[in-house]
XYZ file of C-alpha atoms in Angstrom:
643
model
C 154.582 63.599 212.625
C 155.106 64.796 216.202
C 152.497 64.062 218.779
C 151.575 67.772 219.156
C 150.661 67.840 215.452
C 148.415 64.805 215.600
C 144.656 64.822 215.908
C 143.042 63.913 219.240
C 139.682 62.032 219.293
C 136.695 64.364 219.808
C 133.682 63.889 222.033
C 131.312 63.164 219.178
C 133.641 60.501 217.741
C 134.047 58.872 221.159
C 130.299 59.074 221.786
C 129.521 57.421 218.469
C 132.109 54.730 219.123
C 130.657 53.972 222.568
C 127.099 53.757 221.259
C 127.997 51.593 218.267
C 130.281 49.340 220.283
C 127.534 48.665 222.807
C 125.090 47.966 219.986
C 127.420 45.528 218.222
C 128.384 43.812 221.472
C 124.702 42.920 221.890
C 123.873 42.404 218.213
C 126.784 40.244 217.067
C 125.876 37.160 219.175
C 122.259 37.439 217.952
C 123.336 37.756 214.312
C 125.920 34.961 214.411
C 124.225 32.489 216.752
C 120.491 32.976 216.379
C 120.124 34.209 212.818
C 123.215 32.370 211.500
C 123.994 35.191 209.083
C 127.421 36.090 207.735
C 129.326 37.067 210.883
C 128.995 40.783 211.590
C 132.612 40.853 212.656
C 133.969 37.359 212.047
C 137.328 38.259 210.550
C 140.147 40.807 210.625
C 138.298 43.236 208.318
C 134.971 43.190 210.194
C 131.945 43.738 207.979
C 130.195 45.976 210.519
C 133.134 48.390 210.794
C 133.451 48.902 207.024
C 129.694 49.309 206.559
C 129.637 51.995 209.243
C 132.316 53.884 207.323
C 130.438 53.450 204.064
C 127.235 54.851 205.579
C 129.101 57.899 206.814
C 130.984 58.669 203.598
C 128.190 57.791 201.163
C 125.142 59.167 203.015
C 125.803 61.250 206.139
C 128.737 63.317 204.870
C 127.162 64.261 201.513
C 124.016 65.345 203.396
C 126.027 67.318 205.953
C 127.963 69.057 203.201
C 124.663 70.405 201.891
C 122.957 71.420 205.141
C 125.700 71.779 207.803
C 129.245 71.800 206.376
C 130.786 72.478 209.776
C 129.519 69.103 211.023
C 131.084 66.989 208.266
C 133.167 64.060 209.570
C 136.726 64.516 208.429
C 139.243 61.797 207.611
C 140.861 61.805 211.047
C 137.513 61.438 212.781
C 136.425 58.585 210.543
C 139.803 56.891 210.975
C 139.351 57.123 214.738
C 135.815 55.776 214.553
C 136.860 52.798 212.423
C 139.826 52.014 214.645
C 137.755 52.219 217.831
C 135.116 49.893 216.385
C 137.815 47.520 215.130
C 139.676 47.018 218.427
C 136.829 45.386 220.418
C 135.131 43.792 217.390
C 136.219 40.224 218.139
C 135.343 40.176 221.842
C 131.688 39.056 221.450
C 132.658 35.921 219.528
C 135.949 34.148 218.778
C 138.050 36.925 220.276
C 136.860 35.992 223.785
C 133.504 34.395 224.558
C 132.814 31.865 221.794
C 135.176 29.155 223.001
C 134.749 29.734 226.723
C 131.030 29.643 227.452
C 129.689 26.635 225.495
C 132.631 24.281 226.273
C 132.651 24.898 230.031
C 128.912 24.209 230.178
C 129.172 21.143 227.977
C 131.016 18.531 230.016
C 128.267 17.812 232.525
C 125.611 17.979 229.783
C 127.315 15.540 227.401
C 129.137 13.188 229.777
C 127.645 9.702 229.748
C 128.665 6.043 230.104
C 128.657 5.715 226.291
C 131.519 8.216 225.821
C 133.009 7.369 229.257
C 133.428 11.032 230.113
C 131.533 10.400 233.340
C 134.430 8.234 234.512
C 137.380 9.707 232.568
C 136.718 13.449 232.879
C 134.034 14.406 235.409
C 135.998 13.295 238.480
C 138.822 15.639 237.425
C 136.624 18.663 236.565
C 136.557 21.169 239.455
C 133.712 23.649 239.839
C 136.088 26.568 239.159
C 136.862 25.174 235.691
C 133.452 24.072 234.373
C 129.818 24.611 235.264
C 128.754 21.802 237.588
C 125.136 22.748 238.259
C 123.013 20.237 236.327
C 119.950 22.531 236.130
C 122.021 25.477 234.879
C 123.733 23.311 232.278
C 120.480 21.842 230.990
C 118.939 25.293 230.765
C 121.948 26.595 228.831
C 121.519 23.957 226.119
C 117.743 23.492 226.178
C 116.475 26.877 227.335
C 114.548 27.837 230.471
C 112.570 30.927 229.567
C 115.476 33.323 229.615
C 116.220 33.073 233.323
C 119.994 33.141 233.863
C 121.194 31.209 236.922
C 124.103 33.525 237.695
C 125.068 31.657 240.856
C 126.078 28.613 238.783
C 128.353 30.715 236.578
C 130.101 32.859 239.186
C 132.762 30.370 240.164
C 133.945 29.258 236.685
C 133.779 32.817 235.344
C 135.880 33.973 238.302
C 138.613 31.713 236.912
C 138.202 32.347 233.169
C 137.576 36.112 233.112
C 140.712 37.263 235.020
C 142.785 34.851 232.955
C 141.300 36.119 229.695
C 141.718 39.770 230.675
C 145.350 39.185 231.635
C 145.916 37.594 228.223
C 144.289 40.598 226.529
C 146.591 42.920 228.484
C 149.661 40.891 227.519
C 148.520 41.072 223.879
C 148.054 44.855 224.041
C 151.538 45.254 225.521
C 153.119 43.011 222.892
C 151.390 44.928 220.073
C 152.652 48.227 221.502
C 156.210 46.860 221.585
C 156.305 45.580 217.974
C 154.380 48.417 216.323
C 157.373 50.669 215.507
C 159.559 47.802 214.257
C 156.927 46.452 211.881
C 155.514 49.782 210.700
C 158.517 52.081 210.499
C 161.492 49.741 210.156
C 160.212 46.700 208.265
C 157.457 48.620 206.422
C 154.718 46.007 206.483
C 151.979 46.533 203.894
C 148.872 46.267 206.137
C 146.577 45.318 203.208
C 143.458 45.140 205.400
C 143.768 48.853 206.161
C 143.790 49.956 202.535
C 140.035 49.799 201.873
C 138.976 51.658 205.067
C 141.715 54.217 204.469
C 140.486 54.866 200.915
C 136.898 55.229 202.078
C 137.705 57.970 204.585
C 139.653 60.212 202.221
C 138.190 63.660 201.651
C 136.431 64.229 198.309
C 138.205 66.173 195.589
C 137.051 69.718 194.792
C 133.515 69.723 193.413
C 132.767 66.138 194.468
C 130.776 64.705 197.344
C 132.241 61.197 197.604
C 135.761 59.902 198.382
C 137.945 59.568 195.261
C 137.706 55.765 195.361
C 133.923 55.863 194.938
C 134.184 58.003 191.805
C 136.440 55.654 189.800
C 135.033 53.417 187.106
C 137.281 50.381 187.836
C 136.038 50.408 191.431
C 132.421 50.163 190.316
C 133.235 47.393 187.873
C 134.745 45.284 190.656
C 131.983 46.229 193.055
C 129.284 45.325 190.522
C 130.858 41.955 189.775
C 130.915 40.998 193.469
C 127.380 42.299 194.013
C 126.012 40.462 190.941
C 127.703 37.207 191.975
C 126.282 37.248 195.507
C 122.908 38.529 194.315
C 122.541 35.453 192.078
C 123.857 33.044 194.731
C 121.705 34.633 197.438
C 118.531 34.598 195.389
C 119.263 30.968 194.503
C 119.507 30.168 198.217
C 116.049 31.639 198.775
C 114.505 30.618 195.458
C 116.256 27.479 194.085
C 114.642 27.860 190.665
C 116.813 30.909 190.016
C 120.085 29.779 188.379
C 123.357 30.789 189.964
C 127.059 30.026 189.567
C 128.401 27.429 192.018
C 129.749 29.297 195.067
C 131.482 26.299 196.565
C 132.436 22.822 195.410
C 134.964 20.148 196.345
C 137.730 18.637 194.266
C 136.169 15.244 194.931
C 133.265 16.301 192.701
C 135.672 16.136 189.740
C 138.489 13.750 190.712
C 137.702 10.383 192.283
C 139.544 7.168 192.982
C 143.014 6.422 194.264
C 145.088 8.483 195.124
C 142.865 11.527 194.552
C 140.542 10.501 197.372
C 143.235 11.758 199.748
C 142.465 15.353 198.699
C 138.838 14.945 197.671
C 137.732 17.314 200.423
C 139.708 20.248 198.940
C 137.422 23.284 198.693
C 136.916 25.146 195.405
C 135.187 28.220 196.797
C 134.522 31.593 195.177
C 135.038 34.726 197.291
C 135.654 37.872 195.238
C 137.016 39.773 198.262
C 139.876 37.277 198.607
C 140.871 37.987 194.993
C 140.806 41.716 195.679
C 142.885 41.527 198.831
C 145.460 39.192 197.235
C 145.963 41.682 194.426
C 147.213 44.186 196.998
C 149.973 41.911 198.285
C 153.624 41.630 197.446
C 153.856 39.052 194.650
C 156.087 36.627 196.543
C 153.758 36.698 199.558
C 150.698 35.882 197.433
C 152.648 33.135 195.652
C 153.795 31.528 198.900
C 150.270 31.390 200.326
C 148.855 29.222 197.576
C 152.142 27.394 196.875
C 152.472 25.975 200.394
C 148.783 24.990 200.396
C 149.173 23.102 197.109
C 152.387 21.534 198.446
C 150.451 20.296 201.477
C 147.843 18.748 199.178
C 150.571 17.012 197.188
C 152.052 15.666 200.418
C 148.676 14.081 201.235
C 148.723 12.334 197.845
C 152.329 11.191 198.399
C 151.549 9.608 201.774
C 148.521 7.825 200.303
C 150.324 6.736 197.141
C 153.174 5.063 199.001
C 150.971 3.638 201.730
C 152.684 5.460 204.556
C 149.346 6.163 206.241
C 148.890 2.414 206.603
C 152.018 2.322 208.771
C 150.633 4.964 211.110
C 152.400 7.934 209.497
C 150.018 10.813 208.883
C 150.663 13.579 206.370
C 148.259 15.738 208.376
C 150.236 15.221 211.554
C 153.523 15.924 209.778
C 152.252 19.141 208.145
C 150.539 20.435 211.279
C 153.748 20.028 213.243
C 155.591 21.757 210.431
C 153.270 24.658 211.181
C 154.297 24.481 214.845
C 157.952 24.575 213.815
C 157.235 27.509 211.483
C 155.680 29.482 214.374
C 158.799 28.754 216.461
C 160.893 29.858 213.485
C 158.899 33.080 213.287
C 159.606 33.797 216.958
C 163.307 33.323 216.242
C 163.132 35.666 213.250
C 161.127 38.323 215.127
C 163.668 38.321 217.956
C 166.658 38.358 215.593
C 165.425 40.836 212.978
C 164.392 43.356 215.652
C 167.278 42.707 218.052
C 168.314 46.348 218.005
C 164.736 47.442 218.704
C 164.330 44.948 221.559
C 167.602 46.112 223.098
C 166.346 49.711 223.084
C 162.990 48.666 224.574
C 164.641 46.820 227.445
C 167.042 49.678 228.163
C 164.136 52.149 228.091
C 162.082 49.957 230.406
C 164.904 49.935 232.966
C 165.404 53.694 232.604
C 168.863 53.371 230.996
C 167.986 54.968 227.619
C 166.136 58.171 228.369
C 166.859 59.663 224.928
C 164.631 57.102 223.179
C 161.433 59.006 222.334
C 158.302 56.918 222.939
C 155.860 59.777 223.572
C 153.828 58.949 220.480
C 153.843 55.183 220.972
C 150.516 53.495 221.886
C 152.002 52.889 225.353
C 155.272 54.077 226.884
C 157.794 51.323 226.363
C 158.298 50.931 230.137
C 154.535 50.477 230.639
C 154.269 48.010 227.747
C 157.312 46.022 228.845
C 156.446 45.757 232.523
C 152.748 45.363 231.749
C 153.607 42.366 229.588
C 155.880 40.918 232.253
C 153.322 41.357 235.026
C 150.340 40.071 233.011
C 152.350 37.075 231.793
C 153.520 36.329 235.322
C 149.947 36.583 236.585
C 148.770 34.051 233.980
C 151.447 31.538 234.912
C 150.919 31.968 238.653
C 147.118 31.882 238.227
C 147.393 28.504 236.524
C 149.987 27.104 238.930
C 147.811 28.186 241.815
C 145.054 25.985 240.391
C 147.376 22.996 240.268
C 148.477 23.207 236.620
C 152.080 22.066 236.077
C 154.686 24.771 235.528
C 155.634 23.348 232.142
C 152.071 23.426 230.801
C 151.435 26.911 232.254
C 154.596 28.437 230.758
C 154.253 26.707 227.394
C 150.621 27.833 227.156
C 151.605 31.464 227.699
C 154.613 31.461 225.361
C 152.984 29.556 222.486
C 149.640 31.378 222.719
C 151.373 34.765 222.525
C 153.479 33.269 219.716
C 150.271 32.353 217.867
C 148.960 35.887 218.319
C 152.248 37.313 217.067
C 152.104 35.001 214.056
C 148.506 36.006 213.302
C 149.423 39.689 213.447
C 152.582 39.196 211.373
C 150.636 37.297 208.718
C 147.677 39.661 208.649
C 149.941 42.700 208.426
C 151.730 41.182 205.414
C 149.196 38.947 203.684
C 145.790 40.585 204.016
C 144.090 37.257 204.777
C 140.602 37.983 206.108
C 141.272 35.454 208.833
C 144.378 33.694 210.063
C 143.891 30.136 211.277
C 146.160 27.200 211.879
C 145.154 23.670 212.812
C 147.631 23.577 215.669
C 147.461 24.214 219.406
C 149.952 25.680 221.910
C 150.719 22.415 223.652
C 151.371 20.402 220.476
C 155.160 20.590 220.983
C 154.799 19.152 224.499
C 152.720 16.173 223.323
C 155.054 15.518 220.351
C 158.240 15.517 222.446
C 157.073 14.237 225.857
C 153.653 12.702 225.303
C 150.728 13.233 227.701
C 151.025 10.367 230.167
C 153.329 12.170 232.571
C 150.656 14.811 233.276
C 147.755 14.477 235.696
C 144.204 14.235 234.238
C 143.231 17.609 235.752
C 146.291 19.179 234.108
C 145.288 17.774 230.757
C 141.643 18.831 231.116
C 142.645 22.387 231.989
C 145.267 22.512 229.238
C 142.906 21.447 226.457
C 140.182 23.846 227.593
C 142.698 26.704 227.743
C 143.901 25.969 224.227
C 140.359 25.815 222.879
C 139.333 29.020 224.601
C 142.225 31.268 223.606
C 144.248 29.768 220.775
C 142.099 27.496 218.631
C 140.515 30.115 216.363
C 142.439 33.303 215.523
C 139.921 34.727 213.055
C 139.042 37.622 215.415
C 142.120 37.719 217.601
C 143.028 41.105 219.093
C 146.626 41.742 218.078
C 146.150 42.156 214.298
C 143.241 44.538 214.938
C 145.345 46.642 217.323
C 148.115 47.004 214.745
C 145.653 47.762 211.928
C 144.044 50.405 214.140
C 147.424 52.005 214.834
C 148.281 51.923 211.106
C 145.130 53.770 210.061
C 145.847 56.274 212.843
C 149.322 56.871 211.381
C 147.942 57.366 207.880
C 145.461 59.997 209.077
C 147.381 61.880 211.739
C 145.582 60.478 214.783
C 147.358 60.250 218.139
C 147.995 56.613 218.946
C 147.931 56.706 222.729
C 144.460 58.209 223.298
C 143.188 55.901 220.550
C 144.509 52.818 222.340
C 143.265 53.902 225.756
C 139.765 54.494 224.386
C 139.994 51.146 222.586
C 140.780 49.441 225.895
C 137.812 51.178 227.496
C 135.549 49.911 224.697
C 136.842 46.390 225.213
C 135.890 46.689 228.888
C 132.413 47.828 227.784
C 132.045 44.994 225.298
C 132.914 42.132 227.674
C 129.874 42.276 230.018
C 127.382 43.275 227.308
C 128.419 40.336 225.123
C 128.360 37.961 228.112
C 124.795 38.985 228.891
C 123.795 38.592 225.222
C 125.260 35.073 225.097
C 123.571 33.876 228.271
C 120.223 35.464 227.391
C 120.292 33.763 223.983
C 121.215 30.356 225.381
C 118.719 30.404 228.245
C 115.954 31.757 226.022
C 116.320 29.591 222.893
C 118.561 26.771 224.112
C 122.055 26.241 222.748
C 120.976 23.177 220.751
C 118.742 25.484 218.683
C 121.475 28.052 217.988
C 124.427 27.978 215.559
C 125.357 24.322 215.268
C 129.150 24.286 215.200
C 129.420 26.584 218.220
C 127.071 24.582 220.444
C 127.818 21.101 219.111
C 131.232 20.337 217.626
C 133.153 23.028 219.496
C 131.639 21.962 222.806
C 132.843 18.396 222.494
C 136.118 18.940 220.619
C 138.350 19.735 223.653
C 136.902 16.808 225.598
C 137.526 14.386 222.706
C 141.160 15.471 222.756
C 141.595 15.289 226.506
C 139.911 11.898 226.707
C 142.405 10.613 224.168
C 145.267 12.233 226.093
C 144.191 10.438 229.290
C 143.379 7.063 227.789
C 145.170 5.606 225.897
C 147.428 8.689 226.121
C 149.373 10.602 223.508
C 152.754 9.043 222.847
C 155.892 10.982 222.072
C 156.122 10.881 218.290
C 159.302 11.085 216.179
C 157.378 11.962 212.987
C 155.712 14.944 214.675
C 159.003 16.062 216.168
C 160.630 15.761 212.741
C 157.797 17.844 211.327
C 158.506 20.614 213.864
C 162.224 20.594 213.073
C 161.494 20.639 209.355
C 159.096 23.538 209.712
C 161.555 25.560 211.761
C 164.459 24.888 209.366
C 162.397 25.649 206.232
C 160.998 28.854 207.743
C 164.335 30.218 208.929
C 166.053 28.926 205.764
C 163.626 30.817 203.513
C 164.340 34.004 205.402
C 168.061 33.460 205.118
C 167.778 32.839 201.368
C 165.629 35.960 200.930
C 168.337 38.010 202.641
C 171.045 36.419 200.506
C 169.212 36.509 197.147
C 167.049 39.542 196.441
C 164.900 37.731 193.842
C 164.314 34.557 195.849
C 160.621 33.924 195.061
C 159.428 31.996 198.124
C 158.208 33.726 201.289
C 157.915 31.405 204.309
C 154.615 32.893 205.486
C 152.550 30.318 203.602
C 154.050 27.496 205.661
C 152.323 28.747 208.830
C 148.824 28.767 207.311
C 149.059 25.917 204.795
C 146.519 24.020 206.904
C 143.632 25.937 208.427
C 140.096 27.093 207.749
C 141.229 30.313 206.084
C 143.458 28.873 203.367
C 141.167 25.878 202.901
C 138.442 28.357 201.910
C 140.507 31.021 200.157
C 143.403 29.199 198.467
C 141.845 29.172 194.981
C 140.962 32.864 195.194
C 144.474 33.649 196.426
C 145.804 31.881 193.351
C 143.458 33.867 191.078
C 144.421 37.148 192.758
C 148.135 36.344 192.393
C 147.648 35.394 188.734
C 145.717 38.611 188.097
C 148.473 40.709 189.626
C 151.311 38.879 187.864
C 149.573 39.147 184.493
C 148.771 42.811 185.002
C 152.326 43.677 186.034
C 153.873 41.689 183.195
C 151.837 43.113 180.368
C 150.923 46.550 181.756
C 153.591 47.420 184.260
C 153.190 49.533 187.371
C 150.792 51.926 185.654
C 148.360 49.098 184.873
C 148.694 47.712 188.403
C 147.701 51.085 189.889
C 144.830 51.389 187.429
C 143.496 48.001 188.511
C 143.818 48.691 192.234
C 140.350 50.353 192.552
C 138.894 47.285 190.836
C 140.348 45.030 193.521
C 139.012 47.259 196.304
C 135.611 47.154 194.617
C 135.602 43.370 194.860
C 136.286 43.582 198.606
C 133.640 46.209 199.313
C 131.106 44.390 197.142
C 131.439 41.281 199.297
C 131.097 43.244 202.527
C 128.069 45.210 201.311
C 126.290 42.039 200.241
C 127.121 40.454 203.603
C 125.397 43.381 205.280
C 122.452 43.334 202.875
C 121.765 39.634 203.250
C 122.274 40.007 207.003
C 119.399 42.470 207.007
C 117.334 40.060 204.904
C 118.147 37.293 207.347
C 116.937 39.335 210.273
C 113.527 39.665 208.588
C 113.164 36.196 207.059
C 115.099 34.176 209.694
C 116.816 32.476 206.724
C 120.406 33.230 205.888
C 122.709 33.329 202.896
C 126.300 33.372 204.121
C 128.550 35.609 202.014
C 131.835 34.967 203.869
C 132.828 31.945 205.966
């Protein structure tokens, strides 16, 4: 569809997006940190964005069709609204602020002779990196009546905010460069877009609701998810009410050697994960749970043969396989799209004027040079603060590689969140160790990793590509959509910052969500203290793990190109360890089994007939997350629907 035929965002859509974005930027920290409800955003299909769509299509539009038909919100408008809410949705939490603010305030607060951080870390912590005002730090964790000591925060924020914004710009440019290749050439599925896209479709003649909401299988799936969470939620508030177990561990059923090695394996029930898995290509769904189970078997193998007693860790080996898999993905992305990259570079230098990029989110020249300049700024910004060139460059390359991997996985797998228990500098420590780097380098490196690459559950790049995909499906111009999305990100940043600091200085961080203000505030310092003393040694097992991961990943791709029916997709190797698959692996298996069984005994017709059922499971989870979020706001007690 040519750009002149596409729909341009209207004033009322933009106005609604601005108002709702500002509201969510303020509300999300309160919901997640103070009330401890199911995260309002929290993943790559944010609950708040889908519930906004549902309210419009189930309540506002039917009413408008009766009293003011000219004011009905059409599919293109709703697609724009969802996309604009999606793009900045992660900024208030893990997409920007969650792993910056508490950690940089934590060092002075938690350093003591008992953990030796006062001697190991504090002398190497400059005031541009962490908050060094003792009164401001104590107030952040213990509260001081809501008074924000801005002067104490100006200097560290003047380092972190420009760096974070430059990384966001680099991410936007990278997303703009890969969009055409993944959408139009490689035809990614974008499973996370399917539910919002179904909700915004215009009703059939004589009906008031989108076609999805009129289908019986949808309501069966929706009712199952609602009933499940209703019972579990009521049980959380009133324990006498019986409910099915929402989450257990394998150790509750299997004990003793060697099963203790995997006793912490989660057996969690999330209907939405079943529904999303049903939408995937069969080999992708298979690989997700297969590689997770393979990792569990590897843990048993190491325990059974006593290799852990010799200092060899299955966890270390697998995590560095993930690192190698990410490197393998970068190789594949460069190779598979080599023709596309050649055209982009030629267009950026003005040597390929015939390449039409008028309907791309950004002109290729702007995206290319914007990425180069923002990446160069990040490296020079870090070098200017004394960080070694190697650590600065590896941080940039691997962090963008992580974002690319998260987007590639989300666009293919439909995982609600993409997480890996690896960090950008892991290859450096595995090959070179940490002792050759200065303590300030190490402190900065571990804080950078924590801030921008530790948790990808709300990272920007997948959301940008999902927003562009829903725009394509509904005839919305990409470029105005992206520019307005960038403006909404700029609006979200200061509002969310103010919300965070007001919460902390009013209630005290120690009284807010525990993992954010406790574990995640000490985690980077535990790592850097170990890196300084005794130091991380170069490790042949970790290096072997990286090589293995790279070879397996690239090898799987080569086999898939050679043999059409090769059943194993390498995607699962990247996420075989991580919070997402640890929570969802069983539901991914169930969703895969449901799809395989349906296709085998009912064929394509049965698969299509069951598709509304799977979407009902997803929407049921999200609706119950919103409902119990509202209950939590009133009762100050929460039932968490999604992790």
